[in-house]
Amino acid sequence: MNCVACKAFDAGISPFGSQKIVETNNIIGILVTNEAASRGHCIFLPKTHAEKMHQVEDQVLSEIIQTIKRVAKAMNLDNYNVLQNNGDLAFQTLFHVHFHLIPKNSEEDGLRYLRDKNELREFDQTGVAEMIIANL
């Protein structure tokens, strides 16, 4: 396997040389030191390889979300984003599924919404709800 996160797990080290903040049998949470969007930016990964969120077991996803909640409370965050990208077009750059907890400490740091509201457009949603309901 060519996954940098999996290689780190196999070697028994924290991925990317970052500081581990939480670990269970299924997941690890680390403080982002390189390319952090804000002070306190963390990522959470399942220890079992999956490239995209829909490939992760429900129990592990639940554990990740609950852990993000606990860490947000431990950091006394009032404003933060939880971000998760799937695939190149969605800006995924690490192809081991992971979730970001990005504190929003000021207008300048963290995620910023830069899309112009005038650029919003309508999409034909015909049949989408029916397809989702039929496939759930």
PDB file of C-alpha atoms in Angstrom, residues 65-128:
ATOM      1  CA  ILE A  65     -17.686  12.419  14.990  1.00  0.00           C
ATOM      2  CA  GLN A  66     -18.073  11.815  18.718  1.00  0.00           C
ATOM      3  CA  THR A  67     -14.333  12.352  19.193  1.00  0.00           C
ATOM      4  CA  ILE A  68     -14.412  15.587  17.207  1.00  0.00           C
ATOM      5  CA  LYS A  69     -17.235  16.756  19.481  1.00  0.00           C
ATOM      6  CA  ARG A  70     -15.199  15.902  22.602  1.00  0.00           C
ATOM      7  CA  VAL A  71     -12.111  17.701  21.274  1.00  0.00           C
ATOM      8  CA  ALA A  72     -14.133  20.800  20.305  1.00  0.00           C
ATOM      9  CA  LYS A  73     -15.539  20.893  23.842  1.00  0.00           C
ATOM     10  CA  ALA A  74     -12.063  20.337  25.344  1.00  0.00           C
ATOM     11  CA  MET A  75     -10.794  23.337  23.361  1.00  0.00           C
ATOM     12  CA  ASN A  76     -13.809  25.442  24.438  1.00  0.00           C
ATOM     13  CA  LEU A  77     -14.609  26.248  20.813  1.00  0.00           C
ATOM     14  CA  ASP A  78     -17.616  28.385  19.982  1.00  0.00           C
ATOM     15  CA  ASN A  79     -16.840  28.794  16.276  1.00  0.00           C
ATOM     16  CA  TYR A  80     -15.365  26.008  14.163  1.00  0.00           C
ATOM     17  CA  ASN A  81     -15.756  24.003  10.978  1.00  0.00           C
ATOM     18  CA  VAL A  82     -15.746  20.248  10.485  1.00  0.00           C
ATOM     19  CA  LEU A  83     -14.512  19.512   6.969  1.00  0.00           C
ATOM     20  CA  GLN A  84     -14.316  16.254   5.031  1.00  0.00           C
ATOM     21  CA  ASN A  85     -13.450  15.981   1.312  1.00  0.00           C
ATOM     22  CA  ASN A  86     -13.979  12.995  -1.008  1.00  0.00           C
ATOM     23  CA  GLY A  87     -12.138  12.845  -4.347  1.00  0.00           C
ATOM     24  CA  ASP A  88      -9.988  15.146  -6.452  1.00  0.00           C
ATOM     25  CA  LEU A  89     -12.835  17.418  -7.525  1.00  0.00           C
ATOM     26  CA  ALA A  90     -13.768  17.925  -3.860  1.00  0.00           C
ATOM     27  CA  PHE A  91     -10.165  18.960  -3.043  1.00  0.00           C
ATOM     28  CA  GLN A  92      -9.116  15.737  -1.287  1.00  0.00           C
ATOM     29  CA  THR A  93      -5.307  15.702  -1.160  1.00  0.00           C
ATOM     30  CA  LEU A  94      -4.662  12.880   1.330  1.00  0.00           C
ATOM     31  CA  PHE A  95      -6.303   9.753  -0.016  1.00  0.00           C
ATOM     32  CA  HIS A  96      -6.919   8.216   3.405  1.00  0.00           C
ATOM     33  CA  VAL A  97     -10.277   9.461   4.646  1.00  0.00           C
ATOM     34  CA  HIS A  98      -9.945  12.120   7.326  1.00  0.00           C
ATOM     35  CA  PHE A  99     -11.953  14.835   9.034  1.00  0.00           C
ATOM     36  CA  HIS A 100     -10.692  18.308   9.900  1.00  0.00           C
ATOM     37  CA  LEU A 101     -11.658  20.226  13.013  1.00  0.00           C
ATOM     38  CA  ILE A 102     -10.765  23.826  12.179  1.00  0.00           C
ATOM     39  CA  PRO A 103     -11.232  26.419  14.910  1.00  0.00           C
ATOM     40  CA  LYS A 104     -12.471  29.795  13.691  1.00  0.00           C
ATOM     41  CA  ASN A 105     -10.708  32.148  16.096  1.00  0.00           C
ATOM     42  CA  SER A 106     -10.999  35.286  13.957  1.00  0.00           C
ATOM     43  CA  GLU A 107     -12.215  36.512  10.572  1.00  0.00           C
ATOM     44  CA  GLU A 108      -8.735  35.972   9.143  1.00  0.00           C
ATOM     45  CA  ASP A 109      -7.975  32.398  10.190  1.00  0.00           C
ATOM     46  CA  GLY A 110      -9.747  29.117   9.613  1.00  0.00           C
ATOM     47  CA  LEU A 111     -12.029  28.524   6.653  1.00  0.00           C
ATOM     48  CA  ARG A 112     -13.375  31.470   4.713  1.00  0.00           C
ATOM     49  CA  TYR A 113     -16.409  31.436   2.457  1.00  0.00           C
ATOM     50  CA  LEU A 114     -15.372  33.352  -0.626  1.00  0.00           C
ATOM     51  CA  ARG A 115     -18.051  32.395  -3.146  1.00  0.00           C
ATOM     52  CA  ASP A 116     -20.005  35.346  -4.478  1.00  0.00           C
ATOM     53  CA  LYS A 117     -23.727  34.897  -3.839  1.00  0.00           C
ATOM     54  CA  ASN A 118     -24.337  36.245  -7.345  1.00  0.00           C
ATOM     55  CA  GLU A 119     -22.590  33.140  -8.683  1.00  0.00           C
ATOM     56  CA  LEU A 120     -25.078  30.757  -7.080  1.00  0.00           C
ATOM     57  CA  ARG A 121     -27.222  28.968  -9.606  1.00  0.00           C
ATOM     58  CA  GLU A 122     -30.129  26.601  -9.722  1.00  0.00           C
ATOM     59  CA  PHE A 123     -29.665  22.961 -10.639  1.00  0.00           C
ATOM     60  CA  ASP A 124     -32.262  20.618 -12.056  1.00  0.00           C
ATOM     61  CA  GLN A 125     -33.009  18.387  -9.066  1.00  0.00           C
ATOM     62  CA  THR A 126     -35.683  16.355 -10.851  1.00  0.00           C
ATOM     63  CA  GLY A 127     -35.600  12.769  -9.650  1.00  0.00           C
ATOM     64  CA  VAL A 128     -32.759  13.231  -7.161  1.00  0.00           C
TER      65      VAL A 128
END
